[in-house]
Short mmCIF file of C-alpha atoms in Angstrom, two decimals:
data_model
loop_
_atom_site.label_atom_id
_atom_site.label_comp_id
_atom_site.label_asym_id
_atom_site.label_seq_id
_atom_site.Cartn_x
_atom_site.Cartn_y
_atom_site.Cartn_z
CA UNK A 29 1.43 -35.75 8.12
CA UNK A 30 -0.33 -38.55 6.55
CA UNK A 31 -1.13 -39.51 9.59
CA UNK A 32 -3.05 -36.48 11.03
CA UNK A 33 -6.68 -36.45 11.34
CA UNK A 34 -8.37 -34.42 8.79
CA UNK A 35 -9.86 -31.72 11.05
CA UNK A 36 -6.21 -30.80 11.92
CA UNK A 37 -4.89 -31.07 8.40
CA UNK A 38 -7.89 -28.51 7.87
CA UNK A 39 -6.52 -26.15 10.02
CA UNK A 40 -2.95 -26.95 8.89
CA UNK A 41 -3.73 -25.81 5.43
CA UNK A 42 -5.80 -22.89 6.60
CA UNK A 43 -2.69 -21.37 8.11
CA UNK A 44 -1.19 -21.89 4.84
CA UNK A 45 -3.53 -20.37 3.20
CA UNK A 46 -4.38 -17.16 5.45
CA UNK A 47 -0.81 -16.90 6.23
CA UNK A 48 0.85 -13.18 6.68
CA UNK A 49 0.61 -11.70 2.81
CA UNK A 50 3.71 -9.92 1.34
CA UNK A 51 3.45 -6.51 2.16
CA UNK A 52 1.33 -4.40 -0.11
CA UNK A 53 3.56 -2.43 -2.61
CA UNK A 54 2.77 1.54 -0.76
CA UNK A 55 3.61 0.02 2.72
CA UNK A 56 7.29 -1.75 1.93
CA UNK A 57 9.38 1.26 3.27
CA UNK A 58 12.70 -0.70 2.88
CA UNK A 59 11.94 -2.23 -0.58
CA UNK A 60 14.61 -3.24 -2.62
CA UNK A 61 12.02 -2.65 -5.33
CA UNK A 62 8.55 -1.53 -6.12
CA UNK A 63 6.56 -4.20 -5.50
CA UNK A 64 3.35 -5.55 -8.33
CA UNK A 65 0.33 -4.58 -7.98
CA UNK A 66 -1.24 -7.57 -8.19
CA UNK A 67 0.32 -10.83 -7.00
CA UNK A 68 2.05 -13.19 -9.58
CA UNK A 69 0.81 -16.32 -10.37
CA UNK A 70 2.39 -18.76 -7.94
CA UNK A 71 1.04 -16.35 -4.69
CA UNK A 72 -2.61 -17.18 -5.60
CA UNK A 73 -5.36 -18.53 -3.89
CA UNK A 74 -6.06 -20.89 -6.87
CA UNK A 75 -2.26 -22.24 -7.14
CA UNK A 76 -1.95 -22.64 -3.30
CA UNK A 77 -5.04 -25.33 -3.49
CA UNK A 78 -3.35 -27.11 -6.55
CA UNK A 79 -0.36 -27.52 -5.49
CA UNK A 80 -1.57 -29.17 -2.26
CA UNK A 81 -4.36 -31.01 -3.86
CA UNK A 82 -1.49 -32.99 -6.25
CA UNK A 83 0.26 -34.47 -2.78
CA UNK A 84 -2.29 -37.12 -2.29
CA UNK A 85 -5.19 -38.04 -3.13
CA UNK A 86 -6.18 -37.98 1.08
CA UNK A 87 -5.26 -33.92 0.80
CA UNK A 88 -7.41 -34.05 -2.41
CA UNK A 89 -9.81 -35.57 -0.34
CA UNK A 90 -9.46 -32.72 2.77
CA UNK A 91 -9.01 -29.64 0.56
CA UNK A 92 -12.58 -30.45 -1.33
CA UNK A 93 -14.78 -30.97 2.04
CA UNK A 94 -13.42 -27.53 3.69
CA UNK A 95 -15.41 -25.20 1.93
CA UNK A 96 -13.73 -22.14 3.95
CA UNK A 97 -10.50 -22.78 1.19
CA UNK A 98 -12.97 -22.50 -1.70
CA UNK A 99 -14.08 -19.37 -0.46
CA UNK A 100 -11.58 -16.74 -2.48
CA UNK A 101 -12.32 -17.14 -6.36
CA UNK A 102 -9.71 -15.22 -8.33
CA UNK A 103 -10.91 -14.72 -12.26
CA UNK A 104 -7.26 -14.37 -14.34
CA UNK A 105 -6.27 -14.72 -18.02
CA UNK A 106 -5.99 -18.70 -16.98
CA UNK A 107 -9.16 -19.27 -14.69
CA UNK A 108 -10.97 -22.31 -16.60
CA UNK A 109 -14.74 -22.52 -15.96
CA UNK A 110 -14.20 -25.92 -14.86
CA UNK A 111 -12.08 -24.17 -11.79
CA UNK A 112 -14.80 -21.53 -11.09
CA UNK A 113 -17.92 -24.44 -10.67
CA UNK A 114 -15.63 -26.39 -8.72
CA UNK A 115 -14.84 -23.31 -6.52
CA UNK A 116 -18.72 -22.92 -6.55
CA UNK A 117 -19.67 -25.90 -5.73
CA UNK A 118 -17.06 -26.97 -2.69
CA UNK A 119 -17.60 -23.70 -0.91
CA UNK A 120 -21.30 -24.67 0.21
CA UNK A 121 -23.16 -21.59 1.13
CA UNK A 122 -20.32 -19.65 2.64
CA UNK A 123 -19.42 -16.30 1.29
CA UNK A 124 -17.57 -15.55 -1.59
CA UNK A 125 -14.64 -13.33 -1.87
CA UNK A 126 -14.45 -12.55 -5.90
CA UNK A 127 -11.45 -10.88 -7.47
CA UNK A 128 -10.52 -10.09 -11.06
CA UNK A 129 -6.97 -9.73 -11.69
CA UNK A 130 -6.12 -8.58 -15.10
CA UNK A 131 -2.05 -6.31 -14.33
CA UNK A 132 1.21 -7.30 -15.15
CA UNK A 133 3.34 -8.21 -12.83
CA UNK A 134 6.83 -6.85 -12.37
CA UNK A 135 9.82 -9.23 -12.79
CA UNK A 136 12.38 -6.68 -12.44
CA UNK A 137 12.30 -2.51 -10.93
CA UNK A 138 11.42 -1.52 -14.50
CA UNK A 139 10.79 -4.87 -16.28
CA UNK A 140 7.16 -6.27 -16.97
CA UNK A 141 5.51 -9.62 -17.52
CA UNK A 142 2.97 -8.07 -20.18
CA UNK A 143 -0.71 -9.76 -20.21
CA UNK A 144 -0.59 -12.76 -22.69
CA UNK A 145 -4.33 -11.37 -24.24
CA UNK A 146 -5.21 -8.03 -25.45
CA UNK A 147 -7.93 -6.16 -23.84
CA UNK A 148 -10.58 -7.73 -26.20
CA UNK A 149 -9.55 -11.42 -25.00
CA UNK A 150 -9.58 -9.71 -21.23
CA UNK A 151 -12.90 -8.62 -21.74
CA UNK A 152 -14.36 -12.05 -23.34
CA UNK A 153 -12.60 -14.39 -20.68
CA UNK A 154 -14.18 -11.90 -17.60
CA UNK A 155 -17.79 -11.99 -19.24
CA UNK A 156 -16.90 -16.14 -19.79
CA UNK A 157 -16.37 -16.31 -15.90
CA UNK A 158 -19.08 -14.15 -14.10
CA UNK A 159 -21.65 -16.04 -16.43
CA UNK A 160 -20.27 -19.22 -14.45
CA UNK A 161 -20.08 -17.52 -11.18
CA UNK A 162 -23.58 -15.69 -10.73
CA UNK A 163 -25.59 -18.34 -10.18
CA UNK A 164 -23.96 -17.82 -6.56
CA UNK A 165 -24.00 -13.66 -6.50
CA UNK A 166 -25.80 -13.34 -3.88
CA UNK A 167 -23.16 -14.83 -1.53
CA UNK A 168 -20.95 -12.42 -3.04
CA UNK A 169 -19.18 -10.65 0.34
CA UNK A 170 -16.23 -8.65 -1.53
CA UNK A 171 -15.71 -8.00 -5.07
CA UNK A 172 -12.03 -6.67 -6.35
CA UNK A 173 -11.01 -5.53 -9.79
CA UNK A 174 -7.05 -5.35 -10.92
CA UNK A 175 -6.93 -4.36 -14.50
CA UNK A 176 -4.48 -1.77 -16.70
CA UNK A 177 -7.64 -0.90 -19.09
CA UNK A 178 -10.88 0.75 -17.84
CA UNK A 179 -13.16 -1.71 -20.16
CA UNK A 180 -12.09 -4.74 -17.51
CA UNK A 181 -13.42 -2.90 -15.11
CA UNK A 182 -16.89 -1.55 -17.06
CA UNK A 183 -17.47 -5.42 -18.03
CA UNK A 184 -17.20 -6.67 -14.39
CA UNK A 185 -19.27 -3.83 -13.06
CA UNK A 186 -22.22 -3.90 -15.63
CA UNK A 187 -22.44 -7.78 -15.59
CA UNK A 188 -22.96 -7.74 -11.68
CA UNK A 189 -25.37 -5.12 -11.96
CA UNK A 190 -27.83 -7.07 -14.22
CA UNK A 191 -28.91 -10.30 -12.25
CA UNK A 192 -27.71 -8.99 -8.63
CA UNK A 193 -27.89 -6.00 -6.50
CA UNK A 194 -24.80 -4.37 -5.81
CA UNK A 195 -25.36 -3.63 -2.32
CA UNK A 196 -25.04 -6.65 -1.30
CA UNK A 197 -21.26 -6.22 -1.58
CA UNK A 198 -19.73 -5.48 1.47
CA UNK A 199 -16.17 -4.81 0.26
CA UNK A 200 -15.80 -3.31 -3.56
CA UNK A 201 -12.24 -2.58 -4.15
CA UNK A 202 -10.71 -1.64 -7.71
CA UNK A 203 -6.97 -0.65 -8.58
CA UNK A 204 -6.54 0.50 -11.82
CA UNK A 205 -2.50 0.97 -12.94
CA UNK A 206 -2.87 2.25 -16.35
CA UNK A 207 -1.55 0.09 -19.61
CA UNK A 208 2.52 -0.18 -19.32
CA UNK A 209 3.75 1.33 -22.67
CA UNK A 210 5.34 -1.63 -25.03
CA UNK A 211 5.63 -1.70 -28.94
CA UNK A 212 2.01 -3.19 -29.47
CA UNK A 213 0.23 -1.28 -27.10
CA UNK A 214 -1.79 2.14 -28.05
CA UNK A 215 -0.36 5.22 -27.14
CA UNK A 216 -1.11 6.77 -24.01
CA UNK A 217 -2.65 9.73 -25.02
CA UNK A 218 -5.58 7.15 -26.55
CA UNK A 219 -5.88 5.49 -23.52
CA UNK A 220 -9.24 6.89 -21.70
CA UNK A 221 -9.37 8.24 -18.07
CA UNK A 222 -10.66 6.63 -15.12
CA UNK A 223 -13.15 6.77 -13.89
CA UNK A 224 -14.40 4.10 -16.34
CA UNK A 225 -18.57 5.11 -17.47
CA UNK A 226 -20.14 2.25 -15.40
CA UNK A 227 -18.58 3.73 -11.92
CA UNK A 228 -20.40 7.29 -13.46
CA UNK A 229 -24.71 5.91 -13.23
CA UNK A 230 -26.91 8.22 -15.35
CA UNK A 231 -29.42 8.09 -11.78
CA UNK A 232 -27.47 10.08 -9.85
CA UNK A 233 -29.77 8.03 -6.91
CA UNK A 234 -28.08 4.77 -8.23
CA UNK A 235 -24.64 6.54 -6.62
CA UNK A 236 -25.20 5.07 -3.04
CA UNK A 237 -25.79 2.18 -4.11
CA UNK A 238 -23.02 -0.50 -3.09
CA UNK A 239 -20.94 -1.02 -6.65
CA UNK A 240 -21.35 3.06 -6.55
CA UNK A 241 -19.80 3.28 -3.36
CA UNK A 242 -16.15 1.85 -3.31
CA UNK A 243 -14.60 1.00 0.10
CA UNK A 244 -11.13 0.60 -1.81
CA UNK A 245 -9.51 2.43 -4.67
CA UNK A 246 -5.83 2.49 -6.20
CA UNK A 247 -4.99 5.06 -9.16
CA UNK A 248 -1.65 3.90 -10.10
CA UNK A 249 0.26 5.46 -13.62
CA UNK A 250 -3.15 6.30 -15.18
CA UNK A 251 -5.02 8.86 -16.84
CA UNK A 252 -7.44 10.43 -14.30
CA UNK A 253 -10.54 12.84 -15.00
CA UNK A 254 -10.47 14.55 -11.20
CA UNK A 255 -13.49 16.39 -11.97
CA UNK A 256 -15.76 12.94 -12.54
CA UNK A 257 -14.03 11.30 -9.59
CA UNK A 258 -16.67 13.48 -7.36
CA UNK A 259 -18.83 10.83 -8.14
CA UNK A 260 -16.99 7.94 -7.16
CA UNK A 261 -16.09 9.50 -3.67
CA UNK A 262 -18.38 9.07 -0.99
CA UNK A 263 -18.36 8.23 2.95
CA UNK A 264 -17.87 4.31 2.06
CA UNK A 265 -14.26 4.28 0.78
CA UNK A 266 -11.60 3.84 3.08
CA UNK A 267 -8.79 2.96 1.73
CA UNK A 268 -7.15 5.23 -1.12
CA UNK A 269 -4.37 5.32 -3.17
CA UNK A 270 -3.32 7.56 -5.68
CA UNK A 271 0.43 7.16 -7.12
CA UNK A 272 1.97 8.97 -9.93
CA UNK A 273 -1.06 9.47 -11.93
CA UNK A 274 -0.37 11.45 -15.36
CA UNK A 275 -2.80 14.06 -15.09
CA UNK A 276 -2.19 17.17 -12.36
CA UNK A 277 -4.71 18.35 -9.80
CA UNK A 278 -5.22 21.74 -8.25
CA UNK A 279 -5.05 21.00 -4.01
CA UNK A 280 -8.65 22.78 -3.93
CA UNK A 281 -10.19 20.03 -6.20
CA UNK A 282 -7.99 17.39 -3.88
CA UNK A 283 -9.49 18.38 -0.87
CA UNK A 284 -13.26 18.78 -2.08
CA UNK A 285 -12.83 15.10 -3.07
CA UNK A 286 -11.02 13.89 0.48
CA UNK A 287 -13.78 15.47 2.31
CA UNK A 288 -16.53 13.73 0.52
CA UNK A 289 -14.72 10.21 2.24
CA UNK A 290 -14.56 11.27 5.91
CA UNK A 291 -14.15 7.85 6.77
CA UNK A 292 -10.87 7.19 5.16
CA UNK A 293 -8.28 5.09 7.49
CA UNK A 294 -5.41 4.88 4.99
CA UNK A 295 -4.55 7.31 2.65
CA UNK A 296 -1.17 7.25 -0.09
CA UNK A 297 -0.22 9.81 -2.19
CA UNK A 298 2.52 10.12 -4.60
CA UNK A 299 4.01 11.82 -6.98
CA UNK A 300 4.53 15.18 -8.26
CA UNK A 301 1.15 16.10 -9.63
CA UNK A 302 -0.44 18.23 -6.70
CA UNK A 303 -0.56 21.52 -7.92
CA UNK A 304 -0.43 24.60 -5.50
CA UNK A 305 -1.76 27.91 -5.91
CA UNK A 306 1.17 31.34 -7.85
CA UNK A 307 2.33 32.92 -4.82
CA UNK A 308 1.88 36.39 -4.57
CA UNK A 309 4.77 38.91 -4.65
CA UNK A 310 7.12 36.34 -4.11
CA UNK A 311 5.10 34.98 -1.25
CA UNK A 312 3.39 31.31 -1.00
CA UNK A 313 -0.21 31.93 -0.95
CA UNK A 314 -2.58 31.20 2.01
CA UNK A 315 -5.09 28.38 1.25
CA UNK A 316 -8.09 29.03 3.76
CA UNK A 317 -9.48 25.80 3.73
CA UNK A 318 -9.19 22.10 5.92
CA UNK A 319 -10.35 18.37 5.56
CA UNK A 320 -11.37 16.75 9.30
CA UNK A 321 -10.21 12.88 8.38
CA UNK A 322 -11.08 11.32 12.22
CA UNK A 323 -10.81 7.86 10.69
CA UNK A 324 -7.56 8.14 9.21
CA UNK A 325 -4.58 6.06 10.93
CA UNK A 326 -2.06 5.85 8.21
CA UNK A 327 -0.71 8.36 5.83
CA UNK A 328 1.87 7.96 3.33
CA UNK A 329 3.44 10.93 1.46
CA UNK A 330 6.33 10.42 -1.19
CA UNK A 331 7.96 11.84 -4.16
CA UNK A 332 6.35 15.34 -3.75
CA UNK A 333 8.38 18.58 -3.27
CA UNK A 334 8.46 19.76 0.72
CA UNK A 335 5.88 22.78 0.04
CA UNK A 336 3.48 20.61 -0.85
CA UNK A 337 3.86 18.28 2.03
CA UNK A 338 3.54 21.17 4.39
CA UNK A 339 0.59 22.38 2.73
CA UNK A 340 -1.20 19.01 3.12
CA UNK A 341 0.04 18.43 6.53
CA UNK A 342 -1.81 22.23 7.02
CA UNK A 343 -5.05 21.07 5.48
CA UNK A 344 -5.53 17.72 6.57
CA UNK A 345 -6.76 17.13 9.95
CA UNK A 346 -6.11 13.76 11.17
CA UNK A 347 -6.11 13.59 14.99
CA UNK A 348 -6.17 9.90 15.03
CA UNK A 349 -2.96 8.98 12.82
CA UNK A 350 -0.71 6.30 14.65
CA UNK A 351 1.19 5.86 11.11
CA UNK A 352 3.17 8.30 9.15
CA UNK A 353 5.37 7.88 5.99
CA UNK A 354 7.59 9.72 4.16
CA UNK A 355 9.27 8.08 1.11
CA UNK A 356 10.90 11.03 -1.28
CA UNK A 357 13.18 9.93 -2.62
CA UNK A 358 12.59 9.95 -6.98
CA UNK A 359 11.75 13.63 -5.96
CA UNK A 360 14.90 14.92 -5.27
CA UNK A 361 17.46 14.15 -7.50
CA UNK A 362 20.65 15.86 -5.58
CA UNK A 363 20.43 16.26 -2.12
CA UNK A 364 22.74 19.50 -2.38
CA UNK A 365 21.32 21.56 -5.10
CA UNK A 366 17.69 21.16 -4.08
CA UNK A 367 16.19 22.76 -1.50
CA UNK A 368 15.80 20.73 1.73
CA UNK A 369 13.35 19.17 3.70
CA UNK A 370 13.62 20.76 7.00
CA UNK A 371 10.44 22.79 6.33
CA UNK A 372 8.96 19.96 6.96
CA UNK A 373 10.75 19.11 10.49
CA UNK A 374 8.85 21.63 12.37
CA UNK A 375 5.55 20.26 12.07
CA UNK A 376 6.87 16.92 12.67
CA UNK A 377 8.41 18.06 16.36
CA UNK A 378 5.75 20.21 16.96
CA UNK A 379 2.80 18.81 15.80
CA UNK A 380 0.22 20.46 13.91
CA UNK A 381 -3.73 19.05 13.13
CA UNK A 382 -2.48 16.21 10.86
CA UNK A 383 -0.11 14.26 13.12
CA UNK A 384 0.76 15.16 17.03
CA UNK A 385 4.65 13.22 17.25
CA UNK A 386 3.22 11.84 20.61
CA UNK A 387 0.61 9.71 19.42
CA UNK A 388 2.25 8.32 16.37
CA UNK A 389 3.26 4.78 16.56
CA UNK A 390 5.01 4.03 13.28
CA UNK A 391 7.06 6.34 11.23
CA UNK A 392 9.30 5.67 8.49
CA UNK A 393 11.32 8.04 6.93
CA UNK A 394 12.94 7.57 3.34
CA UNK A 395 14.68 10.63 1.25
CA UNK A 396 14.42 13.85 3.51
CA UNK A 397 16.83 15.86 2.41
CA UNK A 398 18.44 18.53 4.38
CA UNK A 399 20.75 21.58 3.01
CA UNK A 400 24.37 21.32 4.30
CA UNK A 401 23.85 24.68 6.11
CA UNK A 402 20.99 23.28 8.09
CA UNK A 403 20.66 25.49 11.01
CA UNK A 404 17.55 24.84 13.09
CA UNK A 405 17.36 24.65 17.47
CA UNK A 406 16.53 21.51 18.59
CA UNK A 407 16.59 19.26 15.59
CA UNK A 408 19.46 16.87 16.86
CA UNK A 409 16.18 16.12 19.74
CA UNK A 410 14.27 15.23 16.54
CA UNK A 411 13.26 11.47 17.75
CA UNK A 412 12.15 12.86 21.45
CA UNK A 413 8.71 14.20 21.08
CA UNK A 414 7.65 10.45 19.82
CA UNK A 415 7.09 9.05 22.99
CA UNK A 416 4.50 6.55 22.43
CA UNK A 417 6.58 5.48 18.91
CA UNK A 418 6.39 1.55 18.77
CA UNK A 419 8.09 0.82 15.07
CA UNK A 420 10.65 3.04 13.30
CA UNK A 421 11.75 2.82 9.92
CA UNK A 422 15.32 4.50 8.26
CA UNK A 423 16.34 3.70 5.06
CA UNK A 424 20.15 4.82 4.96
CA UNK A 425 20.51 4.47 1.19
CA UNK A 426 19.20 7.78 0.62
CA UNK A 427 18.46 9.08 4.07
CA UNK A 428 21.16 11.40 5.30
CA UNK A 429 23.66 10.32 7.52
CA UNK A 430 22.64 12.88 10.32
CA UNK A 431 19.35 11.31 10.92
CA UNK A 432 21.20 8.32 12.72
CA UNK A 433 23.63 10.50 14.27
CA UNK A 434 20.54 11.94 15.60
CA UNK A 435 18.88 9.11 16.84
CA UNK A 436 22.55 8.07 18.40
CA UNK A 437 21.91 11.11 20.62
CA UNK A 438 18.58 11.08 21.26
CA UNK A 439 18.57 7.20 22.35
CA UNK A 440 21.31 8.52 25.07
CA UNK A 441 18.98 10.89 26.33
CA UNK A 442 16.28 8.35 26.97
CA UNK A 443 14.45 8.47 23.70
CA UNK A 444 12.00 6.13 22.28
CA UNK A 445 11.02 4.41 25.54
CA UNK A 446 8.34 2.38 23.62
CA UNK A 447 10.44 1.69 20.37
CA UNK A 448 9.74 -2.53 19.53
CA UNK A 449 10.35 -2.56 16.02
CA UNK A 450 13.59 -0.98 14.32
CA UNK A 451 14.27 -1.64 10.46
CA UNK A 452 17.09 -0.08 9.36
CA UNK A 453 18.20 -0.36 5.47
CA UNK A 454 21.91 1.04 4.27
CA UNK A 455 24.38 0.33 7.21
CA UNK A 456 26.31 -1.77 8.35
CA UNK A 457 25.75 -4.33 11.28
CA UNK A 458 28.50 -2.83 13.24
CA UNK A 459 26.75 0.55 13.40
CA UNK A 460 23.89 -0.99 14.51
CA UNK A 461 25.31 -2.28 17.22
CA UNK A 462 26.49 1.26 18.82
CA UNK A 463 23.05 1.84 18.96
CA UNK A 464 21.79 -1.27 20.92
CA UNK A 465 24.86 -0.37 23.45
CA UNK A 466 23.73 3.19 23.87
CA UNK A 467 19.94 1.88 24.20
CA UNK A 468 21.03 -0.56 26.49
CA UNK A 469 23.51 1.93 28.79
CA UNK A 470 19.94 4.21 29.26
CA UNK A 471 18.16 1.35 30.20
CA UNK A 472 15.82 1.21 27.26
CA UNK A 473 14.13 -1.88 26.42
CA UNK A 474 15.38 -4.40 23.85
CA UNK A 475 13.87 -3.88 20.24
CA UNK A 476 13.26 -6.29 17.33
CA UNK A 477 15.56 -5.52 14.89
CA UNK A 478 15.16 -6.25 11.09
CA UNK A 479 18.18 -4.68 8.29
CA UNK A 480 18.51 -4.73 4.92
CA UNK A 481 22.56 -4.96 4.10
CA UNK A 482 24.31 -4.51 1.09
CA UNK A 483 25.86 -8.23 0.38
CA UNK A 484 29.34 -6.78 1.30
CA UNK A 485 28.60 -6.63 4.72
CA UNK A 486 26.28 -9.53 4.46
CA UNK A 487 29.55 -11.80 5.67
CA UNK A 488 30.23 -10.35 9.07
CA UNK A 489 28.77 -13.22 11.26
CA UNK A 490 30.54 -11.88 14.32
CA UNK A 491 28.56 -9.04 13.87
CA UNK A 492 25.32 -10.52 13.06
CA UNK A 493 25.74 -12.83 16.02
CA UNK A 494 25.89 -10.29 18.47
CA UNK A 495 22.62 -8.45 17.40
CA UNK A 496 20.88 -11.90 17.50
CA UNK A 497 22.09 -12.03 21.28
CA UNK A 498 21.36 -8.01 21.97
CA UNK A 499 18.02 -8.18 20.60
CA UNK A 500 14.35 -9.79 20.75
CA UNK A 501 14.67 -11.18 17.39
CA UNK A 502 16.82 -10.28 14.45
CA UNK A 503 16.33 -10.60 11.04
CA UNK A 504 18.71 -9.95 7.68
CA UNK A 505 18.18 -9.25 4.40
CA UNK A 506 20.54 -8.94 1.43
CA UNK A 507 20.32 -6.36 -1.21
CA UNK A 508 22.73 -6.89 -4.16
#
C-alpha cells in the first residue's frame, strides 16, 4: 500500500473508519452477552487514527491532511488537550461530531472495568476539554454524553450553554446508565435521579431550545424522577431507550410522556417497572387512552410480564413499524410455572394499531413462553400472516422448541416468501438444514443464514458445508 496515491489511501482509511459499528447493545437479539454501553477503548475514533498514524510516517502524513477523519472528537478519562487542538486544528472548518464518554465498560456478563477517576476527576478533565474545544463550537453538528453520574452530564451541558447557542446542535444525544455498585462507590439510594438540573431550565421558554430538546436518550439502571422527565420530552427526540431503570412508573404517566415525542422512530423498553392499574373484581381494568407514534419503525419490548405487553401493544399506535422485538427472557424464570405468553400471540397474527404482521419486516423473538396446555386455533400458522417479513430472528436457548416446529410447517405451506435474513441461535446445524430442504421443496427463495452454535456442534463441517452451498451466504458463531 505504500505505493497508493494518497487520495485512495484517503478513502482506504475512511472505510476503516466509517466501517459497519458493532451492533448497539438493545438491537443484538442473539447476544451471547449484554453488550457496553459505550465502546471500549480500542473501538474509538481516537485509537483508530493512532494506530494508523504509527505505520509510517507517509500515513502520518495522509491521516493529518483529511480533515473528514478529524471530524469525531471523543472527550474520555485519557483525552490529552494536546489530542483535542490537534483534532481542532486538522479538521479545517468541517463539522464536528463531539462525544463525552465517561461508562464502564463490561469485560464479562456481570463484570465491569470501573472508571479509573471518581466523579470529581470526571468532572475536572470534561471542564479541562470543552475549554480547549470551544473555540470551534460553533461547528459543533452533534453533541453526545455517556456518563454513570448526572454531574458529567450538568458540566457538559452548562459549559456549552455559556459561549454557544445550543441550537446550533443538530443531534444531542445522552445515555445515562447509573453508577455500577462496587465497595468505594456511594450507595444507591444517594445517588440523585435523572434528569440532571441543567436538562430542567428555570425559563420554561429556554425548553425548545436545542440542548433542551434531545433527539437521543438512554435511561439504563438509574434512578429516574418520571414526573420531571415531562420536561425533557418534546417532538425532537427520536430515539429512546429506557432499560431496567430502578424507579416504577404508572402506564398513564408513560404514555403522557410518549405522546409529547410523536416523532419517535425507535423506541426500547425493558424491564419490569411499568406499573398497571388493580383490576376490578378480579377483572384487568380498561385503560381508555392511546399514543399515535406515525414515526416509529422499531420497537423493542423485553423482560416485562405478557399483560403489560398487551396493554402497550393496545395503547400504542404505530402504523408504520417494519421492526418488532421481543426479548423476555430474565422475566420468566420457569417456563412451566409462569403463566404463558400466548396472550400475546393474538395480536401478533391478527394485528392490532401497534403492529399489522403484514407490514413488519424484522421480528425477533427471544423468551415467549407458552403453557404446556397451550390450546389456541391457528397458532401452528403463526409465521403466515408476515408476508412482507424480510429478516427473522429465533433464539433457541430459551425460545421453546415449538416455535421451530412451527416455522417447519409453515415454510411447507409457502410461508415467508420474502424471508432474506434468518439468524437462528441454540440448534444445531443439522436442524437447520431440514429447514432449507423444506424451503427449497416449496420453491422459496434462498435466505442468508447466520447461527450462533454451542462449540459442541461447532465441529460438524459436513454440516456447515452444506448450508454454505444451500444458502446466499452463511455465517457461524461459537458460544462457549
Amino acid at each position: 500500500m505504500s505505493n497508493l496515491p494518497a487520495e485512495l489511501l484517503e478513502i482506504i482509511f475512511l472505510s476503516y473508519f466509517y466501517r459497519a459499528p458493532s451492533p448497539l447493545w438493545y438491537s443484538m437479539p442473539i447476544a451471547t452477552r449484554r453488550p457496553p454501553t459505550s465502546p471500549a477503548a480500542h473501538e474509538t475514533f481516537a485509537c483508530r487514527r493512532a494506530c494508523l498514524m504509527l505505520v509510517s510516517r507517509r500515513w502520518y502524513d495522509v491521516i493529518c491532511r483529511a480533515q473528514t477523519l478529524w471530524q469525531d472528537i471523543e472527550v474520555t478519562p485519557v483525552t490529552t488537550t494536546h489530542t483535542l487542538e490537534a483534532a481542532m486544528s486538522h479538521s479545517g472548518l468541517r463539522p464536528l461530531h463531539v462525544s463525552c464518554i465517561f461508562s464502564a465498560v463490561y469485560r464479562s456478563t456481570y463484570a465491569l472495568n470501573p472508571l479509573p477517576l471518581s466523579v470529581a476527576e470526571q468532572v475536572e478533565v470534561v471542564s479541562q476539554a470543552f475549554t480547549t474545544l470551544l473555540p470551534s463550537a460553533t461547528r459543533w453538528d452533534s453533541l453526545s454524553v455517556i456518563a454513570e453520574d448526572y454531574q458529567v452530564i450538568d458540566a457538559c451541558l452548562l459549559l456549552i450553554d455559556r459561549p454557544a447557542r445550543p441550537q446550533v446542535l443538530a443531534q444531542a444525544t445522552i445515555i445515562f446508565s447509573g453508577a455500577n455498585p462496587h465497595p468505594r462507590s456511594p450507595s444507591l439510594a444517594s445517588q440523585t435521579s435523572f434528569p440532571p438540573p441543567a436538562l430542567l431550565p428555570k425559563d420554561p421558554s429556554l425548553r425548545k431550545h436545542g440542548m433542551r430538546s434531545l433527539t437521543s436518550l438512554t435511561l439504563r439502571r438509574c434512578a429516574v424522577a418520571w414526573d420531571s422527565l415531562r420536561d425533557v420530552f418534546s417532538a425532537a427526540l427520536e430515539d429512546l431507550n429506557i432499560d431496567t431503570p430502578r424507579d416504577p412508573v404508572a402506564v398513564e404517566v408513560l404514555v403522557s410522556l410518549l405522546s409529547k415525542s410523536p416523532g419517535l422512530q425507535h423506541l426500547r423498553l425493558g424491564g419490569y417497572f411499568i406499573r398497571l392499574p388493580d383490576p376490578v373484581l378480579g377483572e384487568d381494568a380498561s385503560l381508555d387512552m392511546s399514543v399515535h407514534l406515525p414515526s416509529l419503525r422499531h420497537a423493542f419490548l423485553s423482560e416485562m410480564s405478557s399483560q403489560t405487553i398487551v396493554v402497550l401493544m393496545r395503547i400504542i399506535e404505530a402504523p408504520n413499524l417494519c421492526q418488532f422485538s421481543l426479548d423476555l427472557r430474565r422475566y420468566a424464570r420457569n417456563p412451566v410455572d409462569v403463566a404463558g405468553f400466548q396472550d400475546v400471540l393474538p395480536h401478533l397474527l391478527h394485528g392490532t394499531s401497534f403492529a399489522s404482521a403484514s407490514s413488519l419486516r424484522h421480528l425477533h423473538l427471544r423468551r415467549l413462553d407458552l403453557r404446556p396446555s397451550l390450546v389456541y386455533d391457528g397458532v401452528n400458522q403463526l409465521y403466515a400472516p408476515f408476508i412482507s417479513l424480510t429478516h427473522l430472528t429465533l433464539d433457541f436457548r430459551t425460545l421453546q422448541i415449538e416455535y421451530w416446529m412451527w416455522l417447519l410447517e409453515c415454510s411447507a405451506d409457502g410461508a415467508l416468501p420474502r424471508l432474506a435474513h434468518l439468524s437462528i441461535a441454540g440448534l444445531s446445524p443439522l436442524e437447520v438444514q431440514e429447514l432449507i430442504c423444506i424451503r427449497a421443496d416449496a420453491n422459496l427463495p434462498r435466505v442468508n443464514l447466520h447461527m450462533l452454535v454451542f462449540f459442541t456442534m461447532y465441529d460438524s463441517p459436513l454440516y456447515l458445508h452444506w448450508l454454505q452451498r444451500h444458502t446466499l451466504s452463511f455465517t457461524v458463531a461459537r458460544e462457549f
